[in-house]
Coordinates of C-alpha atoms in Angstrom, one line a residue:
M1 CA -91.9 50.4 8.1
T2 CA -92.3 48.3 5.0
V3 CA -96.0 47.7 4.0
V4 CA -97.2 44.7 1.9
D5 CA -100.8 44.5 0.8
I6 CA -101.6 40.9 0.1
N7 CA -105.1 41.6 -1.3
I8 CA -104.9 43.6 -4.5
H9 CA -107.5 42.5 -7.0
H10 CA -106.5 41.5 -10.5
L11 CA -108.5 41.3 -13.7
P12 CA -107.1 41.2 -17.3
E13 CA -106.4 44.8 -18.3
D14 CA -108.2 44.3 -21.6
L15 CA -111.3 42.7 -20.0
F16 CA -113.7 45.1 -21.4
S17 CA -112.0 45.6 -24.8
N18 CA -111.1 42.0 -25.7
P19 CA -114.3 40.1 -26.7
K20 CA -112.7 36.8 -26.1
I21 CA -111.7 37.6 -22.5
L22 CA -115.0 39.3 -21.7
N23 CA -117.0 36.3 -23.0
G24 CA -114.7 34.0 -21.1
F25 CA -115.8 35.7 -17.9
L26 CA -119.5 36.2 -18.9
D27 CA -120.0 32.7 -20.1
S28 CA -118.3 31.1 -17.0
A29 CA -121.0 32.2 -14.6
P30 CA -123.4 29.2 -14.1
R31 CA -126.7 30.6 -15.3
G32 CA -128.4 27.3 -14.3
F33 CA -127.6 28.0 -10.6
G34 CA -129.0 31.6 -10.8
E35 CA -125.6 33.4 -11.4
I36 CA -126.4 36.3 -13.8
A37 CA -123.4 38.0 -15.3
R38 CA -123.8 41.2 -17.4
V39 CA -122.2 44.3 -18.6
A40 CA -123.6 47.8 -17.8
E41 CA -122.6 51.4 -18.2
L42 CA -121.8 53.9 -15.4
D43 CA -123.0 57.6 -15.6
D44 CA -119.5 58.6 -16.7
G45 CA -119.6 56.1 -19.6
R46 CA -117.3 53.5 -18.2
K47 CA -118.4 49.9 -18.4
Q48 CA -118.8 47.6 -15.4
L49 CA -119.2 43.9 -15.1
I50 CA -122.0 42.9 -12.7
L51 CA -122.7 39.6 -11.0
E52 CA -126.1 39.0 -9.6
K53 CA -127.6 36.2 -7.6
P54 CA -130.6 36.0 -7.6
A55 CA -131.7 38.5 -10.3
G56 CA -131.7 42.0 -9.1
H57 CA -129.3 41.4 -6.2
Q58 CA -125.8 42.6 -7.1
N59 CA -122.9 40.8 -5.4
L60 CA -120.0 42.0 -7.5
N61 CA -119.2 45.1 -9.6
Y62 CA -115.9 45.4 -11.7
V63 CA -115.3 48.8 -13.2
D64 CA -113.2 49.4 -16.4
G65 CA -109.9 51.1 -15.6
D66 CA -109.7 50.1 -11.9
Y67 CA -107.5 47.0 -12.6
S68 CA -104.5 48.4 -14.7
A69 CA -101.0 48.3 -13.5
E70 CA -100.9 52.1 -13.4
A71 CA -104.0 52.3 -11.1
K72 CA -102.5 49.8 -8.7
L73 CA -99.2 51.5 -8.4
K74 CA -100.7 54.9 -8.1
A75 CA -103.0 53.8 -5.3
M76 CA -100.0 52.0 -3.6
D77 CA -97.9 55.3 -3.7
E78 CA -100.7 57.3 -2.3
A79 CA -101.4 54.8 0.6
G80 CA -97.7 54.2 1.4
V81 CA -97.8 50.6 0.3
D82 CA -94.4 49.2 -0.9
Y83 CA -95.5 45.9 -2.3
G84 CA -98.6 44.1 -3.3
I85 CA -99.8 40.5 -4.0
M86 CA -102.5 40.2 -6.7
R87 CA -105.4 37.8 -6.8
V88 CA -108.6 37.4 -9.0
P89 CA -111.5 38.4 -6.9
V90 CA -114.3 35.9 -6.4
W91 CA -114.7 35.1 -10.2
Q92 CA -112.1 32.4 -10.0
E93 CA -114.8 30.0 -8.7
W94 CA -116.0 29.5 -12.3
L95 CA -113.3 30.5 -14.8
G96 CA -112.2 27.8 -17.3
L97 CA -108.6 26.9 -18.0
E98 CA -108.2 28.9 -21.3
T99 CA -109.4 32.1 -19.6
C100 CA -107.2 31.4 -16.5
R101 CA -104.2 31.2 -18.9
E102 CA -105.0 34.7 -20.2
V103 CA -105.5 36.0 -16.6
N104 CA -102.2 34.5 -15.5
D105 CA -100.3 35.8 -18.5
N106 CA -101.6 39.4 -17.9
A107 CA -100.8 39.1 -14.3
H108 CA -97.2 38.2 -15.2
Q109 CA -97.0 41.2 -17.5
I110 CA -98.2 43.6 -14.7
V111 CA -95.5 42.0 -12.4
E112 CA -92.9 42.7 -15.0
R113 CA -94.0 46.2 -15.5
S114 CA -94.2 47.0 -11.7
G115 CA -90.5 47.3 -11.0
G116 CA -90.5 44.5 -8.5
R117 CA -93.4 45.9 -6.4
L118 CA -96.2 43.5 -7.5
F119 CA -96.4 39.7 -7.3
A120 CA -99.0 37.3 -8.7
T121 CA -100.8 34.3 -7.5
A122 CA -101.8 31.4 -9.8
C123 CA -105.5 31.2 -10.9
V124 CA -106.2 27.7 -12.1
P125 CA -109.4 25.5 -12.0
P126 CA -108.7 23.2 -8.9
W127 CA -109.3 19.9 -10.5
G128 CA -106.6 17.4 -10.8
G129 CA -106.5 17.0 -14.5
K130 CA -103.1 17.1 -16.3
E131 CA -103.7 20.4 -18.1
N132 CA -104.7 22.1 -14.9
I133 CA -101.6 20.8 -13.2
Y134 CA -99.4 21.9 -16.1
E135 CA -100.8 25.4 -15.8
L136 CA -100.3 25.5 -12.0
E137 CA -96.7 24.4 -12.4
R138 CA -96.1 26.9 -15.3
C139 CA -97.3 29.8 -13.1
V140 CA -95.1 28.9 -10.1
K141 CA -92.0 27.7 -12.0
E142 CA -92.0 29.8 -15.1
L143 CA -94.0 32.9 -14.3
G144 CA -92.8 33.2 -10.7
A145 CA -96.3 33.1 -9.0
V146 CA -95.6 33.4 -5.2
G147 CA -98.8 31.5 -4.3
V148 CA -102.0 29.9 -5.5
Q149 CA -105.6 31.3 -5.2
L150 CA -108.7 29.3 -4.6
A151 CA -112.3 30.1 -3.8
C152 CA -113.8 29.1 -0.5
H153 CA -116.1 26.6 -2.4
Y154 CA -116.8 25.6 -5.9
G155 CA -120.5 25.0 -6.7
Q156 CA -121.8 23.2 -3.6
I157 CA -118.5 21.8 -2.3
Y158 CA -115.9 23.2 0.0
L159 CA -112.2 22.5 -0.2
D160 CA -112.2 19.7 2.3
D161 CA -114.0 17.6 -0.3
P162 CA -111.8 14.7 -1.6
V163 CA -112.2 15.9 -5.2
F164 CA -109.8 18.6 -4.6
E165 CA -107.1 16.5 -2.9
P166 CA -105.1 15.6 -6.1
Y167 CA -104.7 19.4 -6.8
L168 CA -103.9 20.4 -3.3
K169 CA -101.2 17.7 -3.1
V170 CA -99.4 19.2 -6.1
I171 CA -99.6 22.6 -4.3
E172 CA -98.1 21.1 -1.2
K173 CA -95.2 19.7 -3.2
L174 CA -94.7 23.1 -4.9
D175 CA -94.5 24.5 -1.3
V176 CA -96.4 27.7 -1.9
P177 CA -99.3 29.2 0.2
V178 CA -102.9 29.2 -0.9
I179 CA -105.0 32.4 -0.7
V180 CA -108.6 31.3 -0.1
H181 CA -110.9 34.0 -1.3
H182 CA -114.6 34.3 -0.5
T183 CA -117.2 33.6 -3.2
P184 CA -120.1 36.0 -3.8
L185 CA -122.3 34.1 -1.4
P186 CA -122.0 31.0 0.8
V187 CA -123.6 27.7 -0.3
E188 CA -126.6 28.3 1.9
W189 CA -127.4 31.9 0.9
R190 CA -131.1 32.5 0.7
S191 CA -131.6 33.9 4.2
I192 CA -129.1 36.8 3.7
V193 CA -129.8 38.1 0.1
D194 CA -132.6 40.7 0.9
Y195 CA -130.3 43.3 2.4
T196 CA -127.2 44.7 0.6
N197 CA -124.8 44.8 3.6
L198 CA -125.9 41.5 4.9
R199 CA -125.5 39.9 1.5
R200 CA -122.2 41.6 0.5
E201 CA -120.4 41.7 3.8
F202 CA -122.0 39.0 6.1
G203 CA -122.3 36.6 3.2
R204 CA -118.6 36.6 2.6
I205 CA -117.9 36.2 6.4
T206 CA -120.2 33.2 6.6
D207 CA -118.6 31.6 3.6
Q208 CA -115.1 32.0 5.1
A209 CA -116.0 30.8 8.6
T210 CA -117.8 27.8 7.1
A211 CA -114.7 27.0 4.9
V212 CA -112.3 27.4 7.9
G213 CA -114.3 25.1 10.1
R214 CA -114.7 22.4 7.5
E215 CA -111.0 22.4 6.8
L216 CA -110.2 22.1 10.5
F217 CA -112.6 19.4 11.3
S218 CA -112.1 17.3 8.2
G219 CA -108.6 16.2 9.0
M220 CA -107.4 17.2 5.6
F221 CA -104.3 18.7 7.2
D222 CA -103.3 15.4 8.6
R223 CA -103.1 14.1 5.0
M224 CA -101.5 17.2 3.7
P225 CA -99.6 18.8 6.5
G226 CA -97.6 21.1 4.3
L227 CA -100.6 23.0 3.1
R228 CA -100.9 26.7 4.2
F229 CA -104.2 28.4 3.7
V230 CA -104.6 32.2 4.0
H231 CA -108.3 33.0 4.5
T232 CA -109.7 36.4 3.7
M233 CA -112.0 38.4 5.8
L234 CA -110.2 37.4 9.0
G235 CA -111.3 33.9 8.3
G236 CA -114.9 35.0 8.8
N237 CA -114.3 36.3 12.3
W238 CA -112.6 33.0 13.2
F239 CA -110.8 34.6 16.2
A240 CA -114.3 34.7 17.9
N241 CA -114.8 31.0 17.2
T242 CA -111.3 29.7 18.1
A243 CA -112.0 28.8 21.7
L244 CA -115.7 27.8 21.2
L245 CA -114.8 25.3 18.4
T246 CA -111.8 23.8 19.9
P247 CA -113.2 20.7 21.5
H248 CA -113.3 20.7 25.4
K249 CA -114.2 18.0 27.7
S250 CA -116.7 18.4 30.4
N251 CA -115.5 18.4 34.0
K252 CA -118.5 16.1 35.0
K253 CA -119.8 12.6 33.8
E254 CA -122.4 13.4 31.2
A255 CA -125.3 11.1 30.1
I256 CA -124.3 11.6 26.4
D257 CA -121.6 13.5 24.5
R258 CA -123.6 16.1 22.5
L259 CA -120.3 17.5 21.2
D260 CA -117.2 15.6 20.1
P261 CA -114.8 16.3 23.0
T262 CA -111.7 14.9 21.2
G263 CA -109.2 16.4 18.8
G264 CA -108.6 19.7 20.6
E265 CA -104.9 19.5 20.3
K266 CA -105.1 18.7 16.6
I267 CA -107.4 21.7 15.9
Q268 CA -104.9 23.9 17.7
S269 CA -102.1 22.5 15.7
Y270 CA -103.9 23.2 12.4
L271 CA -104.6 26.8 13.5
E272 CA -100.9 27.1 14.3
N273 CA -99.4 25.5 11.2
N274 CA -101.9 25.5 8.4
I275 CA -104.4 28.4 8.7
F276 CA -103.5 32.0 8.4
F277 CA -105.6 35.1 7.9
D278 CA -105.9 38.1 5.5
L279 CA -106.7 41.2 7.7
T280 CA -108.8 42.6 4.9
H281 CA -109.5 46.5 5.3
P282 CA -108.9 46.3 9.0
H283 CA -110.4 49.7 9.9
S284 CA -113.8 48.3 8.9
W285 CA -113.7 45.8 11.6
G286 CA -112.8 48.1 14.4
K287 CA -110.0 48.6 16.8
D288 CA -111.2 46.3 19.6
Q289 CA -111.9 43.5 17.1
V290 CA -108.6 43.6 15.4
E291 CA -106.6 43.8 18.6
C292 CA -108.6 40.8 19.9
A293 CA -107.9 38.8 16.7
L294 CA -104.2 39.4 16.9
K295 CA -104.3 38.4 20.6
V296 CA -106.3 35.2 20.0
N297 CA -104.7 33.8 16.9
G298 CA -101.3 35.6 17.1
A299 CA -100.0 38.5 15.1
D300 CA -97.8 36.1 13.3
H301 CA -101.0 34.8 11.6
Y302 CA -102.4 38.0 10.2
M303 CA -101.4 40.0 7.1
F304 CA -102.7 43.3 5.9
G305 CA -105.0 43.4 2.8
S306 CA -107.1 46.1 1.2
S307 CA -109.3 44.5 -1.4
F308 CA -108.3 47.3 -3.7
P309 CA -110.1 48.6 -5.7
V310 CA -113.5 47.7 -4.1
F311 CA -113.1 51.0 -2.3
Y312 CA -110.1 53.2 -3.2
G313 CA -109.9 54.5 0.3
W314 CA -109.6 51.2 2.0
M315 CA -105.9 50.9 1.2
S316 CA -104.8 54.2 2.8
Q317 CA -107.3 53.9 5.6
G318 CA -106.1 50.4 6.5
V319 CA -102.4 51.3 6.5
D320 CA -103.1 54.4 8.7
F321 CA -105.3 52.3 11.0
L322 CA -102.6 49.6 11.5
K323 CA -99.9 52.2 12.0
N324 CA -101.6 54.7 14.3
T325 CA -104.8 53.3 15.8
V326 CA -104.2 49.6 16.7
E327 CA -102.4 49.3 20.0
I328 CA -99.8 46.5 19.5
S329 CA -96.1 46.2 19.8
D330 CA -93.9 47.4 17.1
E331 CA -92.7 43.9 16.5
D332 CA -96.3 42.7 16.0
R333 CA -97.0 45.7 13.7
E334 CA -94.1 44.8 11.6
L335 CA -95.4 41.2 11.2
V336 CA -98.9 42.3 10.1
L337 CA -97.7 44.9 7.7
S338 CA -95.0 43.0 6.0
G339 CA -93.1 40.4 8.0
N340 CA -95.6 37.6 7.7
A341 CA -96.1 38.1 4.0
K342 CA -92.4 38.1 3.4
R343 CA -92.1 34.8 5.2
L344 CA -95.1 33.0 4.1
F345 CA -94.9 34.0 0.4
N346 CA -91.1 33.9 0.3
L347 CA -91.1 37.4 -1.2
P348 CA -87.6 38.5 -2.6
I349 CA -87.8 41.9 -0.9

């Protein structure tokens, strides 16, 4: 059975050896908002890029050597992954256009060296200026990017904000899907930073769930019905919220409407046509939870991802989990492991 991993992290292969690229990453982190980016050394002498918010609370660690084409292909061979789709993890929230061009060019080089096994997504600042649009179109039309990547939010604003609409309308016209990756922390983050797992796992889930909810209730898909968003981290457990947050009318006459009872059919249509989910390292979520997600939102809405190289083991563990542990039909298994990715990203495989 063919396996496509839609969540393989990409950073420039010369990130730690090219001062221009490294400074492009370091300088993009908004220090005025408490984002601290620094380089440190591991015990084995390798360098790592660390992001902290607030100081002393690590949210991201990028290690030299983990992001090469060779590292990706070796891990895929060991895990039984046939194809992969690359994205810049988290840092895309801040990267400037010049650095994005370098990122996109290197991603294209890796695609060229992969023998048809790796695909890239465009990393571009999501503002509607001409230069940003030109870079987006270059990635899709000239470099062969199979999708576009966005962060859940940029600064204090989520993707339902009107400021993003000019950029999103261009994506809609290009007819490519959008991978919406979580940011290091949600906009409201102070209550979850004290504990590592709460910060680095639940923080990302909260960010995704908030983003999906805002997109669904904003009506943005009425204005841009061709947009297709793929949210990581199971959309922040959105399968558990689907029924609760689909508006329902009371069967009694109530004194006041405490919840908006209208729009349930529209929310359901957005979930059917516009929102899809990245089944990121599925074994971490658990058998019951994954089976429930596939049942609630449909196996045709989920795609396998590993977040390689956050943990090297996640790729092989995830493939084995989906092949041998999750109890679903062979048809649904094929959809999750490759069929949905082939269809949604129009992969030439």
